[in-house]
C-alpha positions in Angstrom: 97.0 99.8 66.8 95.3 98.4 69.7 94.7 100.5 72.8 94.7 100.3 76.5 92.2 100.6 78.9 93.0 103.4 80.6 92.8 103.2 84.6 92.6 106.7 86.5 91.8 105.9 89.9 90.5 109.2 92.1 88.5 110.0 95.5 86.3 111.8 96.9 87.7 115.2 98.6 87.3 115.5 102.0 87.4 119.0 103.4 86.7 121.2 106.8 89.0 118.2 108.9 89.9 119.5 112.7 92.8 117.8 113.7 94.3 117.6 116.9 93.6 120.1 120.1 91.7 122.6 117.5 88.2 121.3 118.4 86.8 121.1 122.0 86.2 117.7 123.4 82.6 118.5 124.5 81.5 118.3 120.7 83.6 115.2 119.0 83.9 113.2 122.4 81.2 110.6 120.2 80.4 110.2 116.7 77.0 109.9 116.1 77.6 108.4 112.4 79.7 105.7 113.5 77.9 102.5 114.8 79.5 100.5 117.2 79.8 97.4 115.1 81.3 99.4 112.1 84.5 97.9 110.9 86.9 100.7 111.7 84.8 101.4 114.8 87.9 100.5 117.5 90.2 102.1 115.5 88.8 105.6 115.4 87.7 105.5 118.9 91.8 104.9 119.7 92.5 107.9 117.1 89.6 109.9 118.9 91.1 108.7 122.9 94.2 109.0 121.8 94.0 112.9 120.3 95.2 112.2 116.6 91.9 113.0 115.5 89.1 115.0 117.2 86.7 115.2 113.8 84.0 117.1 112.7 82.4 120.2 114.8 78.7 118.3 114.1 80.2 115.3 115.6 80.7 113.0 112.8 83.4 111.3 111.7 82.9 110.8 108.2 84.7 107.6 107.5 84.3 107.7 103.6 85.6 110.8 103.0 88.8 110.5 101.4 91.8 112.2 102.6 93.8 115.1 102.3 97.2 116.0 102.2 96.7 118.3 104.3 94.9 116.4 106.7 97.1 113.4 106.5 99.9 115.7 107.5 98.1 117.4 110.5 97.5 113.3 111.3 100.7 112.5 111.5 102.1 115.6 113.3 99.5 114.7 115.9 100.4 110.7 116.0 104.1 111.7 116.1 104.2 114.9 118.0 106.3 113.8 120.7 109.5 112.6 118.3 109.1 115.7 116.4 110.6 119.3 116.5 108.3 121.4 116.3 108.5 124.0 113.1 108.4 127.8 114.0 104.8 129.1 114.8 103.6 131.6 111.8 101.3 134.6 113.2 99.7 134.7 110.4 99.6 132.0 108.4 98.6 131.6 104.9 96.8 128.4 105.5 95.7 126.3 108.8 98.1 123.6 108.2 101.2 126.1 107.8 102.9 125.2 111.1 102.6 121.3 110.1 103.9 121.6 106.5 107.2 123.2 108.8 107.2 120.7 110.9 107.4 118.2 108.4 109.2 119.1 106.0 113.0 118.4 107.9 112.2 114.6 107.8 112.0 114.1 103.9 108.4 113.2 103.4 107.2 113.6 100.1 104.2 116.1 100.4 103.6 118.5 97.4 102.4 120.9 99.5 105.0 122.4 101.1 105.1 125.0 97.9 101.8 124.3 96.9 98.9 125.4 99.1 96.3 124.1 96.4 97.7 120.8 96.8 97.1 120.4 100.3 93.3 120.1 99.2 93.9 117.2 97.2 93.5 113.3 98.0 96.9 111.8 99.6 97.9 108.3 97.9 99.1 105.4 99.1 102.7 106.0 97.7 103.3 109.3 100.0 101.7 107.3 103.1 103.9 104.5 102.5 107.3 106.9 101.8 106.2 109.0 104.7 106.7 106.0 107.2 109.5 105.8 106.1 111.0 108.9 106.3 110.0 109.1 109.5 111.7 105.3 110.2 114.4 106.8 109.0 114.9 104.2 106.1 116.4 105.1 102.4 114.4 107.0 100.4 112.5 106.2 97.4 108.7 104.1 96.9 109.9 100.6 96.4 112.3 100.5 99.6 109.0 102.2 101.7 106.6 99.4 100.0 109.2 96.8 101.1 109.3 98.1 104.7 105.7 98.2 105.4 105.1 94.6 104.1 108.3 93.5 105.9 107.3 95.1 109.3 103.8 93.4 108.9 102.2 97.0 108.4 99.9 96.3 105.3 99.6 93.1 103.2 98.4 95.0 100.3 94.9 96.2 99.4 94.6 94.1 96.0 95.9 91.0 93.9 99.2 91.1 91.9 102.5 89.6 90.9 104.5 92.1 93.0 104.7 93.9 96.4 104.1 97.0 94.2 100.9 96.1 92.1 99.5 94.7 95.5 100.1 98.2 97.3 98.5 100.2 94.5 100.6 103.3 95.4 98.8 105.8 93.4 95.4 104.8 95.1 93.6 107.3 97.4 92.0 106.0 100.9 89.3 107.2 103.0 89.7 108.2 106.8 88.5 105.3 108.3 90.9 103.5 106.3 93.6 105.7 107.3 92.9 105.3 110.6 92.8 101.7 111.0 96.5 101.3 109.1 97.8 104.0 111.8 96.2 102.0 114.7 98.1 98.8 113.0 101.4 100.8 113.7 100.5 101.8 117.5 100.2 98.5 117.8 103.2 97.1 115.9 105.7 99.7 116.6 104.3 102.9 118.7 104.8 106.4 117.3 108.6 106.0 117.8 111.2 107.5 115.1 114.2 105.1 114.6 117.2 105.8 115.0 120.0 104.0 112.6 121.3 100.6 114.4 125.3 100.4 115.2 127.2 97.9 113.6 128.5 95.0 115.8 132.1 95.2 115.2 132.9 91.6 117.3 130.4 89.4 115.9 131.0 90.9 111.9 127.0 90.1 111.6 126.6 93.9 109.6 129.7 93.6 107.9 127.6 92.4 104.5 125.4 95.5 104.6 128.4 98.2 105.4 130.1 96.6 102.4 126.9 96.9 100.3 126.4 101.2 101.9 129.7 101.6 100.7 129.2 100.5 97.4 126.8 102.4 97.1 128.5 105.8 98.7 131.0 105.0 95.9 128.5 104.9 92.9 127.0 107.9 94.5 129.9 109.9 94.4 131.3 108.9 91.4 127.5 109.8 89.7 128.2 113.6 91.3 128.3 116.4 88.4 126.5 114.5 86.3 123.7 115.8 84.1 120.5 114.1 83.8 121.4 113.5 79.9 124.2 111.9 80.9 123.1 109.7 83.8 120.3 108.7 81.2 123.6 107.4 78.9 125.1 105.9 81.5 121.9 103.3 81.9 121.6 102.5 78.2 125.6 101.9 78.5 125.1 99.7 81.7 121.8 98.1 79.6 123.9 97.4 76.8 126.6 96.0 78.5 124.7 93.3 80.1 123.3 92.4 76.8 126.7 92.1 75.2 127.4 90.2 78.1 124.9 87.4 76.6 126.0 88.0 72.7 122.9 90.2 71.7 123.1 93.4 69.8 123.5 96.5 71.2 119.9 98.8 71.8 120.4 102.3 70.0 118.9 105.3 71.7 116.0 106.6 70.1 115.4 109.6 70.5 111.6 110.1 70.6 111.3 107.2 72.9 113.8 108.9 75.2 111.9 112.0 75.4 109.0 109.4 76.2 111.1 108.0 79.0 111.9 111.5 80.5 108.2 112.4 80.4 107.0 109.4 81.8 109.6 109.6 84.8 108.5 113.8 85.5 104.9 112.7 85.7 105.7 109.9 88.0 107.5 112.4 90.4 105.2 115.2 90.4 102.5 112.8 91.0 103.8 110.2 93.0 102.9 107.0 91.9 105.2 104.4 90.0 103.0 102.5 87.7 103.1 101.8 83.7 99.5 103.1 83.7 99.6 107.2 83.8 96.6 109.5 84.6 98.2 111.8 82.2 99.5 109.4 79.4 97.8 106.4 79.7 99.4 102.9 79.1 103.4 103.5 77.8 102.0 102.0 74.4 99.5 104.5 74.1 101.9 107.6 74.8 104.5 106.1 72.2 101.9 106.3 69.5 101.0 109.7 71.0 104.7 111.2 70.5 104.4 109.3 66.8 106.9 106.5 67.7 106.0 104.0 65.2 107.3 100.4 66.5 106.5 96.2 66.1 107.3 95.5 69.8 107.3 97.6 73.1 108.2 97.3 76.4 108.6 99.2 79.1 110.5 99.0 82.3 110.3 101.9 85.9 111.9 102.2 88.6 112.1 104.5 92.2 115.8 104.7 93.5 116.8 106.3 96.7 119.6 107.8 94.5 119.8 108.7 91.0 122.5 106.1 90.4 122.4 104.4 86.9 124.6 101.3 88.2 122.3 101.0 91.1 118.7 101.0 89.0 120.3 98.7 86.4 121.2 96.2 89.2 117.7 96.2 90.6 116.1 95.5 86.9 118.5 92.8 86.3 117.7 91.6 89.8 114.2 91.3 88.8 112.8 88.2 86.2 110.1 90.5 84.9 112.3 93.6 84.1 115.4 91.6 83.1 113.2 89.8 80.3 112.9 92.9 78.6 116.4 93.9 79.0 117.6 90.9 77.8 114.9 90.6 74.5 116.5 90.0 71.1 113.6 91.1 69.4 114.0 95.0 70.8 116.4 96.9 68.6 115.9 100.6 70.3 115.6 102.3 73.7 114.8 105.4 75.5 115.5 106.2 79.1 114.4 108.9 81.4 115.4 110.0 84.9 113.3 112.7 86.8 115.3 113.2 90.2 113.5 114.0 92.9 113.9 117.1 95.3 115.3 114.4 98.5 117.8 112.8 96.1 115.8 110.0 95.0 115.5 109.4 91.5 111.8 108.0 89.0 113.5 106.1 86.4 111.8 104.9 82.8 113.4 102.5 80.1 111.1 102.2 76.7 112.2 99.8 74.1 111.2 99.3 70.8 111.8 97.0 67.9 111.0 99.0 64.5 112.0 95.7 62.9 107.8 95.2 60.4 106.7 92.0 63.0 103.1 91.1 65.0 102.5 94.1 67.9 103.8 92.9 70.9 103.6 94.9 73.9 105.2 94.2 77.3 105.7 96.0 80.4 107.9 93.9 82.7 107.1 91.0 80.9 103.3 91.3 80.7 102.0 91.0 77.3 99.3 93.7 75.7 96.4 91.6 76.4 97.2 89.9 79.8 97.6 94.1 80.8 93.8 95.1 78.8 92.4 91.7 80.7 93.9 93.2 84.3 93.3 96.4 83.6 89.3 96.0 83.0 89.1 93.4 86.3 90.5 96.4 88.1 88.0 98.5 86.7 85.4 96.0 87.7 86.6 96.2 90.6 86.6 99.7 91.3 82.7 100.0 90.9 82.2 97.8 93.6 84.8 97.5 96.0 86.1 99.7 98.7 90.4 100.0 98.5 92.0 99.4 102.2 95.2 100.0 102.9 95.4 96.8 105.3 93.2 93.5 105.0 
């Protein structure tokens, strides 16, 4: 059968970052390897003025080096440090960016270093910038609602081409300083270093009365989910699937239960490494890891989701919401499926459905709609694209 291209997307590590008051202002008050007509070259002056980042003790910037976790972090700390509580001061600390990590941590941002002092060397992605935001704007958690607030606040218009807010963010990207840099100079200038607090409703006017109604709901579902098992929340979607195909006289899918250990796989990898995409650094395309875990099928499709709950109702509203992943719900030609649910430590939840037809037809392979070789074709531009082009957060 056919294979993917397979897309793993890295960075170069950038190491030995002094953040903040740690460097004296003598040696990083100029960079000698940034010109003054280089593109990012107002933005990292403000970062420099402004004491989010002093640099390099050689005075240098380095604006190709990609980013750290633990650098973003000791960024951010610096950009918001007056809306911030400060975490309690270690005397000896295990690593310099201890008294950040503790700082942080209270606000829900997804960093995997807080238990993991090896991952604090290792490049930050898109996806944990964007849910970071967030967090700290106090929105709902989960990728796709932090996506949608940066393109809806007019913070990032997406750093490639694609059908959705999503493919256009590339959330499992890395991104260099300098491009860091200039995205947090766009929200100075949009917003200011300023951490929301949740508007009141205006009880005379009625104007919030649609989006109480919809919180409710959704308190409801919550609570009613409570107890569950991930087993049985994973049941609870393939019921809710079902349902809505009955709803438009097709056949019920059966669970499959290789394909739902798939799922679950797929959805743990997506968590632990942050990034919602059908292409995996670990697995490949989904069609590649179902003939990995001997799944043999016709037609496959795959469908994934980030919720800021674990709520079946809730994810199976959103796909049906959607043309893409409702076309797979909704095929006649798929006879099995397998979901997964890896819930996240912040109560958000990375959600997979696989279908399957084992019915002897052509291979057909679709993920949200996308057949097997409209995906290779993508996949190999991007590529391309990759060798020669420089990812920005921001155009």
């Amino acid at each position: 059968m056919k294979k993917h291209t397979k897309l793993i997307i890295g960075g170069v590590l950038g190491v030995g970052l002094v953040a903040g008051n740690t460097a004296s202002a003598d040696n990083v008050e100029n960079f000698q390897d940034i010109d003054t007509d280089y593109w990012a070259a107002d933005a990292i002056e403000w970062s420099h003025e402004s004491n989010v980042i002093s640099g390099y003790d050689d005075n240098t910037f380095r604006p190709s080096n990609a980013l750290t976790e633990a650098q973003f972090a000791s960024i951010i700390k610096n950009y918001y440090n007056d809306s911030l509580d400060e975490g309690e001061t270690s005397e000896n600390p295990d690593h310099w960016a201890d008294d950040v990590y503790d700082t942080l941590e209270p606000y829900g941002i997804p960093l995997k270093g807080y238990n993991d002092n090896s991952a604090r060397n290792e490049d930050v992605t898109r996806g944990v910038i964007a849910e970071t935001i967030a967090a700290l704007h106090q929105k709902d958690p989960g990728l796709e609602v932090a996506v949608d607030y940066l393109f809806d606040e007019g913070l990032t218009t997406g750093s490639r081409d694609g059908d959705s807010r999503m493919d256009r963010y590339a959330p499992s990207h890395s991104l260099t300083r300098a491009q860091f840099v200039v995205f947090l100079n766009r929200i100075e200038e949009e917003q200011g270093p300023v951490i929301n607090t949740p508007e009141s409703s205006d009880d005379e006017t009625g104007e919030n009365d649609e989006e109480e109604s919809k919180e409710d709901d959704s308190d409801a579902d919550n609570e009613s989910d409570e107890g569950k098992t991930v087993d049985e929340l994973e049941q609870e979607v393939i019921k809710l699937t079902n349902e809505e195909r009955e709803a438009e006289g097709l056949d019920p899918l059966k669970r499959h239960e290789k394909l739902s250990e798939a799922a679950r796989d797929k959805s743990e990898d997506m968590r632990d490494n942050i990034y919602l995409e059908h292409e995996s650094p670990k697995y490949g395309s989904p069609f590649d890891m179902m003939e990995d875990y001997g799944i043999d099928y016709g037609r496959a499709a795959e469908n994934i989701a980030s919720t800021s709950s674990p709520s079946p109702k809730r994810v199976v509203d959103s796909w049906m919401a959607s043309e893409g992943h409702r076309k797979n719900i909704m095929n006649s030609n798929l006879t099995h499926i397998g979901v997964g649910l890896a819930d996240g430590d912040k109560g958000t939840g990375r959600w997979t459905q696989m279908f399957i037809s084992t019915v002897d037809s052509n291979s057909h392979q679709e993920t949200n709609g996308v057949s097997e070789a409209e995906e290779a074709e993508r996949l190999e531009e991007e590529n391309a694209r990759q060798e020669n082009v420089t990812i920005e957060l921001t155009e």
